[in-house]
Tab-separated table of C-alpha atoms and ligand atoms in Angstrom:
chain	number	residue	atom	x	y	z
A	1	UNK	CA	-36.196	1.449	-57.221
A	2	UNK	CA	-34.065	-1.476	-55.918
A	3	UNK	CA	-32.355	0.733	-53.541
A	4	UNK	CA	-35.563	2.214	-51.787
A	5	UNK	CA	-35.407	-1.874	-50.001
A	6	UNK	CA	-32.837	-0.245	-47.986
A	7	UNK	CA	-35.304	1.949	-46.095
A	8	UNK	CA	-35.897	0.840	-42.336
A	9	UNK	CA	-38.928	2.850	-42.302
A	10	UNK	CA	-40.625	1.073	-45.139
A	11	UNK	CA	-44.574	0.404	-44.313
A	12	UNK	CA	-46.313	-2.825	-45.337
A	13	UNK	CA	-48.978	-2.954	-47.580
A	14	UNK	CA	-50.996	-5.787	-49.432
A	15	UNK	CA	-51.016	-6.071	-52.976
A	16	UNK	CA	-54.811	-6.830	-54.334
A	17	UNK	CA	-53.583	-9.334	-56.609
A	18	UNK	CA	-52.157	-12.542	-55.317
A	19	UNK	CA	-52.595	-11.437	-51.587
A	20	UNK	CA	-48.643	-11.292	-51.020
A	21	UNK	CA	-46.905	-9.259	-48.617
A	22	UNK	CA	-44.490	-7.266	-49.761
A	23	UNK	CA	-42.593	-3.538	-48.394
A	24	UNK	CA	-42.720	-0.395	-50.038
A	25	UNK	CA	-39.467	2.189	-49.595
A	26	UNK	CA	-39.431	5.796	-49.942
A	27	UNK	CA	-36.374	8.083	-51.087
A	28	UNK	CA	-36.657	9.911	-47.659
A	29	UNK	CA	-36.819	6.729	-46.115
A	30	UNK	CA	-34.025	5.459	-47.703
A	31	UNK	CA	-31.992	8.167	-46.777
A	32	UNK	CA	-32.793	8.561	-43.375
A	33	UNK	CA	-31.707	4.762	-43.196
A	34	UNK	CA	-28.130	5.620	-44.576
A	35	UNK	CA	-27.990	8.561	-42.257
A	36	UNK	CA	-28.440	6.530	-39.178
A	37	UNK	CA	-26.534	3.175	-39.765
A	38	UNK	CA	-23.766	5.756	-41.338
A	39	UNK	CA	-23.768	7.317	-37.885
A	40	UNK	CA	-23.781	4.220	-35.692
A	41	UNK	CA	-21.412	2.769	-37.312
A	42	UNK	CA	-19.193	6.061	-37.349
A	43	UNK	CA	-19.811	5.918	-33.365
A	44	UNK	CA	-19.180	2.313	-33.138
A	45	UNK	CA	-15.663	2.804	-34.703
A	46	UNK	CA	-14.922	5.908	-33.052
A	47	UNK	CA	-15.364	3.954	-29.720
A	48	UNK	CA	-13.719	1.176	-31.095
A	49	UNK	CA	-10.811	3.730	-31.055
A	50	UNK	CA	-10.939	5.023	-28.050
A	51	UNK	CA	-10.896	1.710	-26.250
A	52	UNK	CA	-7.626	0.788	-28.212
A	53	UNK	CA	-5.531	3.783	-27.851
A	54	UNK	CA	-6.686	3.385	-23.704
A	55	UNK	CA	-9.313	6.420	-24.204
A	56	UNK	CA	-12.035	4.639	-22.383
A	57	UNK	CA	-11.747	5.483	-18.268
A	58	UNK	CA	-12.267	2.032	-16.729
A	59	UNK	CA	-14.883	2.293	-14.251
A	60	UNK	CA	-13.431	1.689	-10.588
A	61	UNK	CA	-14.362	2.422	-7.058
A	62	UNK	CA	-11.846	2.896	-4.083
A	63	UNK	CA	-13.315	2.379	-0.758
A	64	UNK	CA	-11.270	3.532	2.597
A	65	UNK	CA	-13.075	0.533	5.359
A	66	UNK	CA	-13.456	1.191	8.861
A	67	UNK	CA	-15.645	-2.171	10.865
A	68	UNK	CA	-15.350	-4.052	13.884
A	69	UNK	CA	-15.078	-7.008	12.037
A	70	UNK	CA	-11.549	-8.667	11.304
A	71	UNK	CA	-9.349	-6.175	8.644
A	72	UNK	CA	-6.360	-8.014	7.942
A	73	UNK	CA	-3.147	-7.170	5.778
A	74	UNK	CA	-0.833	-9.259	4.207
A	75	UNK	CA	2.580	-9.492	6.039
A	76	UNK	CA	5.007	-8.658	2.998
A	77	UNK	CA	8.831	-8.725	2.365
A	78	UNK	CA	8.102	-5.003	1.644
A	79	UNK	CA	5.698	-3.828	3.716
A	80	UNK	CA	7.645	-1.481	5.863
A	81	UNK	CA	10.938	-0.639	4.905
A	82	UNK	CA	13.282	1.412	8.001
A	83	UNK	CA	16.733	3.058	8.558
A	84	UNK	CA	18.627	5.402	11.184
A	85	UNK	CA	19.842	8.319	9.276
A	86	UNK	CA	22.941	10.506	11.173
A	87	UNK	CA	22.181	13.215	9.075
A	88	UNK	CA	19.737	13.946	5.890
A	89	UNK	CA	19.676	11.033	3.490
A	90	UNK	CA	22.662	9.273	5.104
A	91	UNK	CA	22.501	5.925	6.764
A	92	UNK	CA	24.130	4.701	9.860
A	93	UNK	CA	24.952	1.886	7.716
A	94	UNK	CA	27.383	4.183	5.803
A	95	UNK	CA	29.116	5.814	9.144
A	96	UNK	CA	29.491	2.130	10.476
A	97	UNK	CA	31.238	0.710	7.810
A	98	UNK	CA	33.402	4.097	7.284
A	99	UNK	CA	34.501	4.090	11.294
A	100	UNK	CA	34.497	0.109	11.776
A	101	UNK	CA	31.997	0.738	14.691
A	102	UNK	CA	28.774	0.022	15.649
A	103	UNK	CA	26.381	2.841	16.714
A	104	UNK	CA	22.515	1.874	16.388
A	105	UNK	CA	21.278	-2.213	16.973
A	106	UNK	CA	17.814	-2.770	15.952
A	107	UNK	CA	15.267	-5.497	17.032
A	108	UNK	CA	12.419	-6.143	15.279
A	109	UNK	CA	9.033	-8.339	16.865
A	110	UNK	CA	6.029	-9.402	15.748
A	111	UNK	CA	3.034	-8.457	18.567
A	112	UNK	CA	0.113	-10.434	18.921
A	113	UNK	CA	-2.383	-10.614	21.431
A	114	UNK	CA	-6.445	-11.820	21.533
A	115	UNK	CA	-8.501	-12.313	24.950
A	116	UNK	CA	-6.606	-15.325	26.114
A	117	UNK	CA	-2.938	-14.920	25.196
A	118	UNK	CA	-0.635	-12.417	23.727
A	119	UNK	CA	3.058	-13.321	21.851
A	120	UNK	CA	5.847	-11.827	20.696
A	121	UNK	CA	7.737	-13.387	17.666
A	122	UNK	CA	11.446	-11.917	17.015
A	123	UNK	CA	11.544	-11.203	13.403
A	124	UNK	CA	14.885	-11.298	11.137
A	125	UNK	CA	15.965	-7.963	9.679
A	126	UNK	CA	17.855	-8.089	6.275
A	127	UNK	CA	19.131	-5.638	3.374
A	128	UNK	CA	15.951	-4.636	1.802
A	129	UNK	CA	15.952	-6.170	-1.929
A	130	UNK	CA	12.887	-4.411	-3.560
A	131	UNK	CA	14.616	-1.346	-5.925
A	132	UNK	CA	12.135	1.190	-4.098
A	133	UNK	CA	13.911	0.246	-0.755
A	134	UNK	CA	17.445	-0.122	-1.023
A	135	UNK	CA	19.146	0.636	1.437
A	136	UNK	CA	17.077	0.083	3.729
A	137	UNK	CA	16.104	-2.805	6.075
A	138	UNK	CA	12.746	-5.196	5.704
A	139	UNK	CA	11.568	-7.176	7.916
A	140	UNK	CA	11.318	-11.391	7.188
A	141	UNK	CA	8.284	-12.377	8.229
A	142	UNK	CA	8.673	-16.143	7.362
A	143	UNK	CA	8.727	-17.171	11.001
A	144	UNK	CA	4.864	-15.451	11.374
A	145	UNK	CA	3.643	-16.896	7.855
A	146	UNK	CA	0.653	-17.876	9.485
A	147	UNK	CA	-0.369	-13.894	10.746
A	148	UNK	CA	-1.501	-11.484	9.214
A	149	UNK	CA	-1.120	-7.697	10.228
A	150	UNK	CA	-4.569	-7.956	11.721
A	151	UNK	CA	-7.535	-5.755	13.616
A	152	UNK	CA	-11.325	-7.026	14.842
A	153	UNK	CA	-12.150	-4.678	17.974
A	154	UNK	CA	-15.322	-6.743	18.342
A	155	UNK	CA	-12.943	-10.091	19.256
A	156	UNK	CA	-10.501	-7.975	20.502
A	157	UNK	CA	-7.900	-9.755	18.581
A	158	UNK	CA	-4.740	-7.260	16.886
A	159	UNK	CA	-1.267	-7.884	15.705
A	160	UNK	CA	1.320	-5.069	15.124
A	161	UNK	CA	5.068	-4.931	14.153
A	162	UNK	CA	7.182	-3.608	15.860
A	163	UNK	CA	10.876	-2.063	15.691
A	164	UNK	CA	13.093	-1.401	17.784
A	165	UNK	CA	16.208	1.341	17.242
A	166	UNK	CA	19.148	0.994	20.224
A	167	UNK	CA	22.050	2.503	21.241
A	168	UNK	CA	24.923	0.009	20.685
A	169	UNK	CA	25.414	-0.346	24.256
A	170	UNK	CA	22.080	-0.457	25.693
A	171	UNK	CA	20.474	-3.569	28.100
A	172	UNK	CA	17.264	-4.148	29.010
A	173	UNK	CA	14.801	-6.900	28.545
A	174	UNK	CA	14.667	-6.859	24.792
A	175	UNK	CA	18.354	-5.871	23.996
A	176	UNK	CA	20.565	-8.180	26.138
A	177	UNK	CA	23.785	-8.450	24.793
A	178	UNK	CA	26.359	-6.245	23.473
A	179	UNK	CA	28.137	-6.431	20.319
A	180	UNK	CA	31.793	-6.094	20.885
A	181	UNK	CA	32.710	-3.063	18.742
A	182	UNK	CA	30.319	-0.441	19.663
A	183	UNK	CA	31.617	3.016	19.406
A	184	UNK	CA	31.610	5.067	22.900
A	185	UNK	CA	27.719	6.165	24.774
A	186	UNK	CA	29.080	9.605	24.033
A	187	UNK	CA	29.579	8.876	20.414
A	188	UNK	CA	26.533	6.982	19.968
A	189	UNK	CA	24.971	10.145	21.835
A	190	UNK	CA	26.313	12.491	19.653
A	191	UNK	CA	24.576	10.597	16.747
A	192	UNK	CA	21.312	10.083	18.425
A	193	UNK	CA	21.189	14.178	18.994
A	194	UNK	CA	22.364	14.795	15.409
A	195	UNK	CA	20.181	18.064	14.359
A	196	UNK	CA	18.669	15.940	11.373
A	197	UNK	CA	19.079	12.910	13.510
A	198	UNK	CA	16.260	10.077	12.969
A	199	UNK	CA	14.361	6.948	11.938
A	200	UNK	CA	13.011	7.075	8.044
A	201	UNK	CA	10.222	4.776	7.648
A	202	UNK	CA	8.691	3.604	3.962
A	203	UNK	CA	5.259	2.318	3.626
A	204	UNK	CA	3.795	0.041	1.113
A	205	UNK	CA	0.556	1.112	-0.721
A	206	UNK	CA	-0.575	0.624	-3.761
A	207	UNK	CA	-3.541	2.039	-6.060
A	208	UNK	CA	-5.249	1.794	-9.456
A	209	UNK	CA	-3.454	3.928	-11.854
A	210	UNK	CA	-6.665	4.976	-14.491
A	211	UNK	CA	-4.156	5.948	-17.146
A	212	UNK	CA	-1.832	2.638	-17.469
A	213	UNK	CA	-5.286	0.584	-16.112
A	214	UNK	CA	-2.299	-1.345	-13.690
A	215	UNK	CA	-1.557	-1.214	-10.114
A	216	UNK	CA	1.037	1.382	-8.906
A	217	UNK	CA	2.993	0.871	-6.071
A	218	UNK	CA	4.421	3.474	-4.085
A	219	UNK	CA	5.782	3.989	-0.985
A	220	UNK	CA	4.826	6.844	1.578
A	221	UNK	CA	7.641	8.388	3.520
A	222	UNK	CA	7.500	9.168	7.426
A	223	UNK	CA	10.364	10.424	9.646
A	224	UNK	CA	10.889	10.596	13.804
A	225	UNK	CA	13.637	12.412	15.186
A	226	UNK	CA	15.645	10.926	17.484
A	227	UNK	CA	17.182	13.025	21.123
A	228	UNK	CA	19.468	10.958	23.006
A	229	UNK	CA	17.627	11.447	26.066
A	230	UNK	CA	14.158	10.270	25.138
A	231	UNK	CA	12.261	7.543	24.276
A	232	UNK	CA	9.702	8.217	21.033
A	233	UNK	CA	7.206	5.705	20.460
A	234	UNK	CA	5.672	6.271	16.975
A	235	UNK	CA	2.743	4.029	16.630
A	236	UNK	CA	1.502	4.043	12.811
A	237	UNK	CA	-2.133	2.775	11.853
A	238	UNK	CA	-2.663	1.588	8.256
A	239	UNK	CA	-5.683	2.398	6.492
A	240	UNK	CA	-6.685	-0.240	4.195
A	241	UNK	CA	-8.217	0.402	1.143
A	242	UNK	CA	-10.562	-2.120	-1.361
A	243	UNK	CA	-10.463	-0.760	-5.113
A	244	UNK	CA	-12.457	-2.244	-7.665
A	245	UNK	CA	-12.347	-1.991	-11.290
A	246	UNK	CA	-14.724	-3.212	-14.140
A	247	UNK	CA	-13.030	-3.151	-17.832
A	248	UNK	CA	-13.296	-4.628	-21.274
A	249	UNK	CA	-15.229	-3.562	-23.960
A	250	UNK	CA	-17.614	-6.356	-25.209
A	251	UNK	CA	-17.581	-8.260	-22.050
A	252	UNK	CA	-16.512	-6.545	-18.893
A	253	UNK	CA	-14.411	-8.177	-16.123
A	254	UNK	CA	-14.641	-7.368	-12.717
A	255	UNK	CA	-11.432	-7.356	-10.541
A	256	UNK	CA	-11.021	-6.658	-6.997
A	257	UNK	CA	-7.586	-5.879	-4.852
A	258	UNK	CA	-7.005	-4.138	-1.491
A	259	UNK	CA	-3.887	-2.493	0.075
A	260	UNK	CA	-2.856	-0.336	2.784
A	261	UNK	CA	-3.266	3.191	1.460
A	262	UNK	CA	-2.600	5.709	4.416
A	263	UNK	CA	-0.905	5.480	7.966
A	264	UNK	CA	-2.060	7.404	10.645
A	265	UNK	CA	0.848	8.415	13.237
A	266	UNK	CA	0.805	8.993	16.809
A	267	UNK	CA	3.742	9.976	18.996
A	268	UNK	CA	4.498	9.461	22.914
A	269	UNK	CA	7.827	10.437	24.224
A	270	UNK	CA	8.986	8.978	27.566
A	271	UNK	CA	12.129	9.512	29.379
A	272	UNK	CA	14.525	7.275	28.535
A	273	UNK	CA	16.179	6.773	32.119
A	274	UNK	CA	12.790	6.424	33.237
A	275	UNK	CA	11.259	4.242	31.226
A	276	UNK	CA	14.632	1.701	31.388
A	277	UNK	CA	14.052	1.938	35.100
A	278	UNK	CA	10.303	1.514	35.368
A	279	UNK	CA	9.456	-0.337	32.365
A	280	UNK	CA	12.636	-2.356	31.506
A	281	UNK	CA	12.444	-1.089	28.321
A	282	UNK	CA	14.748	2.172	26.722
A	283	UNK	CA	15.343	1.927	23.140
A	284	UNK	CA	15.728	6.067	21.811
A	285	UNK	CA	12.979	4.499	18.763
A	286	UNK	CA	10.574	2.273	19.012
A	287	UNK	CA	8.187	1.926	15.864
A	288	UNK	CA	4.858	0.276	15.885
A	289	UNK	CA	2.796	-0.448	12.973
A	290	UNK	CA	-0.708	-1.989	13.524
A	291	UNK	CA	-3.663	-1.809	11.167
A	292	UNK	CA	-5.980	0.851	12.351
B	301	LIG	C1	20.495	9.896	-1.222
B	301	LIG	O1	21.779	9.310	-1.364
B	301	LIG	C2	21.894	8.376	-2.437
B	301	LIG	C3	23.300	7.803	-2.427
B	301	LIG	O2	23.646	7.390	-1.151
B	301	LIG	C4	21.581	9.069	-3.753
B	301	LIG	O3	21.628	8.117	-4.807
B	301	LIG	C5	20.214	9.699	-3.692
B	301	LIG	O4	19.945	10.409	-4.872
B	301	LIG	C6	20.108	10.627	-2.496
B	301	LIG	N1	18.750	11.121	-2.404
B	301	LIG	C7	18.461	12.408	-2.172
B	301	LIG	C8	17.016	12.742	-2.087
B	301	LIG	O5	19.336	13.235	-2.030
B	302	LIG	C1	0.414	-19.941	13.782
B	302	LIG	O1	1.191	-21.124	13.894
B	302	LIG	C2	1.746	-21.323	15.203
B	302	LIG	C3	2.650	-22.552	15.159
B	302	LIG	O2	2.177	-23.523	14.309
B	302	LIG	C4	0.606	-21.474	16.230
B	302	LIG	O3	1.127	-21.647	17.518
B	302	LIG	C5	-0.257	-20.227	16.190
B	302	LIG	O4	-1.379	-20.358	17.045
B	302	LIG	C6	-0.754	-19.965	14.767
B	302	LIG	N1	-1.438	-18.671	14.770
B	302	LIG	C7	-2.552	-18.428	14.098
B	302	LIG	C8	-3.104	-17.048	14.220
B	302	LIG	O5	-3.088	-19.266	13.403
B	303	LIG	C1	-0.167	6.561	-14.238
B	303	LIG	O1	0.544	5.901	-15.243
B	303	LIG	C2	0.987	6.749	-16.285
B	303	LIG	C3	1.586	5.884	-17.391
B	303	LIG	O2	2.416	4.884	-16.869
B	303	LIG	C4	1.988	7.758	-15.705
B	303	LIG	O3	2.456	8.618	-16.735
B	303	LIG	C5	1.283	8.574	-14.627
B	303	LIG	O4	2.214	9.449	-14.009
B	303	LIG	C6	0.687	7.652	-13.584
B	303	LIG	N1	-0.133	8.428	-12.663
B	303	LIG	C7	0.224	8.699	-11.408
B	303	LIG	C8	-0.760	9.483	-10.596
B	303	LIG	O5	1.277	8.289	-10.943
C-alpha cells in the first residue's frame, strides 16, 4: 500500500473520522507515475548527452547588412594579404632574389575622404606573418590606427585601401624614385605579359563553424592578370556580415561578432601610356578595397 503514495494522480478525499486530509493512490496511478518521471528523466539524460558530446546545434543567425548608416571594419594586420606571381603559384619575390634584380615595386595607401577633405596615408608593406599568408605581403596599418575601413553614403564619408603594383622603373606622382637594381623595361615587360602573369589577393573572413561552436577563419582567394600595356584597376567591396549565436544548456549566453564575409569585384582597364600621360598615374595593378 505504501507504494501507491507514489501516484501523481492521487485524488483527495476526507476521512469522516477526525476530519484529516489525507491522499488516496491507485496501482494504475502509481504506474502511470513511474512511466512518466521514468521517461523524463530518460529524456533529460539523453539531452544531457547530446549537449556534452556537442549534439545540440547552437542556435545562430548570420545577417549580410546593407544601410546608409556608417558600416565600418576593423583595419587588421591580416586583412588583405597580396603578391605578384610570374607564373602559377610563384612569387616575384622568388625570381628577385634568384636574378639579384628588382622587377615589381609596390605602394600601398590608405584613402579617405568625407564632404570637406579627403587624405591619403602611405602605409608600410611587410612579410605577411599570419601562417594562412605566408608569403605574402600585409599591409601595417599602425600609422591609420584611428580608421577604420569605413562606408555611410548618407554622410558621404568612405575609406578604402589601396595597392599599388609597378614596374621597377616606372615615375609618376605616386612612384618617384627608382631603386637602383631594376632589371631592364623589357624584362620587367616580359614578366608583366607572363601567360599566368598576375596579382593574387587573400581576403579575411571569418564565420561560425556549428560543428566546433568556434569561429573559422578563412581566407577567399581573387586573382587579376596583369598585360604590360594596361592599367587594371580592381576595386573590391567587402560585404560585412553580423552572426549571432545563443548557447549553453541551463542558462544560455548570447554572443555577437561581425566580419567581412564576401568581396564584390569590379574591373576597369585603362591604357597605361594614357593614363601616365593624362592622369599622372600608370601602375600595370592598382587594387582597391573599400567596404561596399
Ligand atoms: C605553392 O608553392 C609552395 C612552395 O613555394 C608550396 O608549398 C605549395 O604547396 C604550392 N601550392 C600549390 C597550390 O601548388
Ligand atoms: C585620426 O588621427 C589623426 C591624427 O591624430 C587626425 O588628423 C584624424 O582626423 C583622425 N581621424 C579620425 C577619423 O578620427
Ligand atoms: C567545422 O569544424 C569541424 C571540426 O573542427 C571541421 O571538421 C569542419 O570541416 C568545419 N566545417 C567547415 C565548413 O569548415
Amino acid at each position: 500500500m505504501s507504494f501507491l503514495k507514489y501516484d501523481l494522480f492521487s485524488s483527495k478525499f476526507y476521512m469522516n473520522v477526525g476530519g484529516q486530509q489525507i491522499r488516496k493512490g491507485t496501482v494504475f496511478g502509481m504506474l502511470l507515475s513511474i512511466l512518466i518521471v521514468g521517461l523524463a528523466s530518460t529524456y533529460f539524460i539523453y539531452i544531457l548527452y547530446q549537449y556534452f558530446t556537442n549534439g545540440i546545434e547552437p542556435n545562430y543567425r548570420e545577417q549580410s547588412f546593407i544601410t546608409q548608416q556608417k558600416i565600418d571594419i576593423e583595419l587588421k594586420n591580416n586583412l588583405v594579404g597580396f603578391r605578384f606571381e610570374y607564373d602559377v603559384n610563384k612569387s616575384i619575390q622568388q625570381l628577385e632574389a634568384e636574378k639579384n634584380k628588382k622587377y615589381m615595386v609596390f605602394i600601398a595607401l590608405f584613402f579617405y575622404f568625407d564632404n570637406d577633405f579627403y587624405q591619403n596615408i602611405q602605409l608600410d608593406i611587410f612579410e605577411c606573418t599570419d601562417e594562412n599568408l605566408i608569403g605574402f605581403y600585409c599591409l601595417d596599418y599602425s600609422k591609420v590606427s584611428n580608421y577604420t575601413l569605413t562606408l555611410s553614403t548618407i554622410d558621404n564619408i568612405q575609406s578604402q585601401i589601396q595597392v599599388f603594383s609597378y614596374g621597377c622603373l616606372d615615375l609618376d606622382q605616386l612612384k618617384t624614385t627608382i631603386p637602383d637594381n631594376c632589371a631592364t623595361q623589357s624584362e620587367i615587360d616580359a614578366i608583366a605579359n607572363g601567360i599566368n602573369a598576375g596579382q593574387r589577393m587573400k581576403f579575411y573572413t571569418s564565420q561560425y563553424n556549428v560543428t566546433s561552436q568556434k569561429t573559422q577563419i578563412n581566407y577567399r582567394n581573387s586573382f587579376v592578370y596583369s598585360i604590360a600595356s594596361q592599367y587594371i584597376l580592381s576595386t573590391y567591396s567587402a560585404q560585412k556580415q553580423i552572426t549571432s549565436i545563443k548557447e549553453g544548456f541551463f542558462v544560455q549566453s548570447q554572443s555577437k561578432f561581425t566580419s567581412p564575409i564576401q568581396y564584390n569585384l569590379q574591373n576597369q582597364v585603362f591604357d597605361r601610356q594614357q593614363a601616365l600621360t593624362n592622369i599622372g598615374e600608370g601602375p600595370f595593378i592598382q587594387i582597391s578595397v573599400d567596404n561596399g
